[in-house]
Coordinates of C-alpha atoms in Angstrom, one line a residue:
X370 CA -9.0 40.9 181.0
X371 CA -8.7 37.2 182.6
X372 CA -10.9 36.1 185.4
X373 CA -9.5 35.1 188.6
X374 CA -9.3 31.4 189.1
X375 CA -11.4 29.7 192.2
X376 CA -10.5 28.5 195.4
X377 CA -12.2 25.4 195.4
X378 CA -11.3 22.2 197.5
X379 CA -11.8 19.8 199.5
X380 CA -11.2 16.7 202.1
X381 CA -12.4 13.4 201.2
X382 CA -11.5 9.7 202.4
X383 CA -11.5 6.8 200.0
X384 CA -10.5 3.1 200.8
X385 CA -8.9 4.6 203.8
X386 CA -6.5 7.2 202.4
X387 CA -7.3 10.4 203.4
X388 CA -7.2 12.8 199.9
X389 CA -7.1 16.8 199.3
X390 CA -8.4 17.6 196.0
X391 CA -8.2 21.4 194.8
X392 CA -8.9 23.0 191.3
X393 CA -5.4 23.1 189.6
X394 CA -6.4 25.0 186.5
X395 CA -9.6 26.6 185.1
X396 CA -10.7 26.6 181.4
X397 CA -8.1 28.2 179.3
X398 CA -7.1 28.7 175.7
X399 CA -3.3 27.3 174.5
X400 CA -2.3 28.6 170.8
X401 CA -0.8 25.2 170.4
X402 CA -3.5 22.8 171.8
X403 CA -6.6 24.9 171.6
X404 CA -8.8 24.8 174.6
X405 CA -8.3 22.7 177.8
X406 CA -10.6 21.9 180.2
X407 CA -10.5 22.7 183.8
X408 CA -7.9 20.1 185.8
X409 CA -8.3 19.3 189.4
X410 CA -5.1 17.9 191.7
X411 CA -5.4 15.3 194.4
X412 CA -2.7 14.1 197.1
X413 CA -2.4 11.8 200.0
X414 CA -3.1 14.6 203.5
X415 CA 0.3 12.8 205.5
X416 CA 2.8 11.7 203.2
X417 CA 4.5 12.9 199.9
X418 CA 2.9 10.2 197.3
X419 CA 2.1 10.1 193.9
X420 CA -0.2 12.6 192.8
X421 CA -3.6 12.5 190.6
X422 CA -4.5 14.9 187.9
X423 CA -8.5 14.5 186.9
X424 CA -8.6 16.5 183.2
X425 CA -11.4 17.3 182.3
X426 CA -13.3 18.5 178.6
X427 CA -13.6 22.0 177.9
X428 CA -16.7 23.7 177.3
X429 CA -16.2 25.9 174.1
X430 CA -16.7 29.7 173.9
X431 CA -19.4 30.7 172.1
X432 CA -19.2 33.1 169.0
X433 CA -22.0 35.9 168.2
X434 CA -21.1 37.5 165.2
X435 CA -17.1 38.9 165.6
X436 CA -17.1 38.5 169.7
X437 CA -16.3 35.7 171.3
X438 CA -18.3 34.7 174.8
X439 CA -16.2 33.8 177.5
X440 CA -17.5 29.8 178.2
X441 CA -19.2 29.6 181.5
X442 CA -17.4 27.9 184.4
X443 CA -18.8 24.6 185.2
X444 CA -20.0 24.3 188.7
X445 CA -17.9 21.8 190.8
X446 CA -19.8 18.9 192.9
X447 CA -17.6 17.6 195.6
X448 CA -19.4 14.1 195.0
X449 CA -18.5 13.9 191.2
X450 CA -15.1 14.4 192.2
X451 CA -14.9 12.1 194.5
X452 CA -16.7 9.2 191.9
X453 CA -13.9 10.4 189.5
X454 CA -11.1 9.7 192.1
X455 CA -12.5 6.1 192.2
X456 CA -12.8 5.7 188.6
X457 CA -8.9 7.1 188.4
X458 CA -7.8 4.3 191.2
X459 CA -9.9 1.8 189.2
X460 CA -7.8 2.8 186.1
X461 CA -4.3 2.3 187.8
X462 CA -3.8 5.1 190.0
X463 CA -2.4 4.1 193.5
X464 CA -2.1 7.0 196.6
X465 CA 0.4 4.9 198.2
X466 CA 2.6 4.2 195.3
X467 CA 5.7 6.7 194.5
X468 CA 6.6 8.2 191.5
X469 CA 5.2 10.8 188.5
X470 CA 1.7 12.3 189.0
X471 CA -1.0 10.3 187.3
X472 CA -3.0 12.1 185.0
X473 CA -6.6 10.8 183.9
X474 CA -8.8 12.2 181.4
X475 CA -12.3 12.3 182.6
X476 CA -15.3 11.9 180.2
X477 CA -17.7 14.0 182.0
X478 CA -17.6 17.2 183.6
X479 CA -17.6 17.9 187.7
X480 CA -21.1 19.3 187.8

C-alpha cells in the first residue's frame, strides 16, 4: 500500500519576491525512468508568473533478501529549500518572467 503524501509548505521572500513553496511529489518509482526523488514546486504569491520545480536526487530503496523496504522519506528543511531557490535564480530562473515552468536539478537533499 502506498504511503500518503505529506503536506509541507512555507512562504518566503527572496530578493523582494514573495514566494510559496510546497512539496509537489514524493519519491516514487517509475517503470520507464526508475526512481525519481522528491520535487518541490515554487510560485510567486500575487501573480501568474513562471513557476519553479526543484528536482532532488532519489534515495534508493534497500533490498534485504527478497524483500525490498521503502526508502526513508527525507526531512525537508526550509532554510535549505530557500538556498536551493537562490541557486535556481542564479542558474536562470526569473520569478517575474512568464513562460514554461523552470526545472532545476538540485545535487543535494533538502535535509
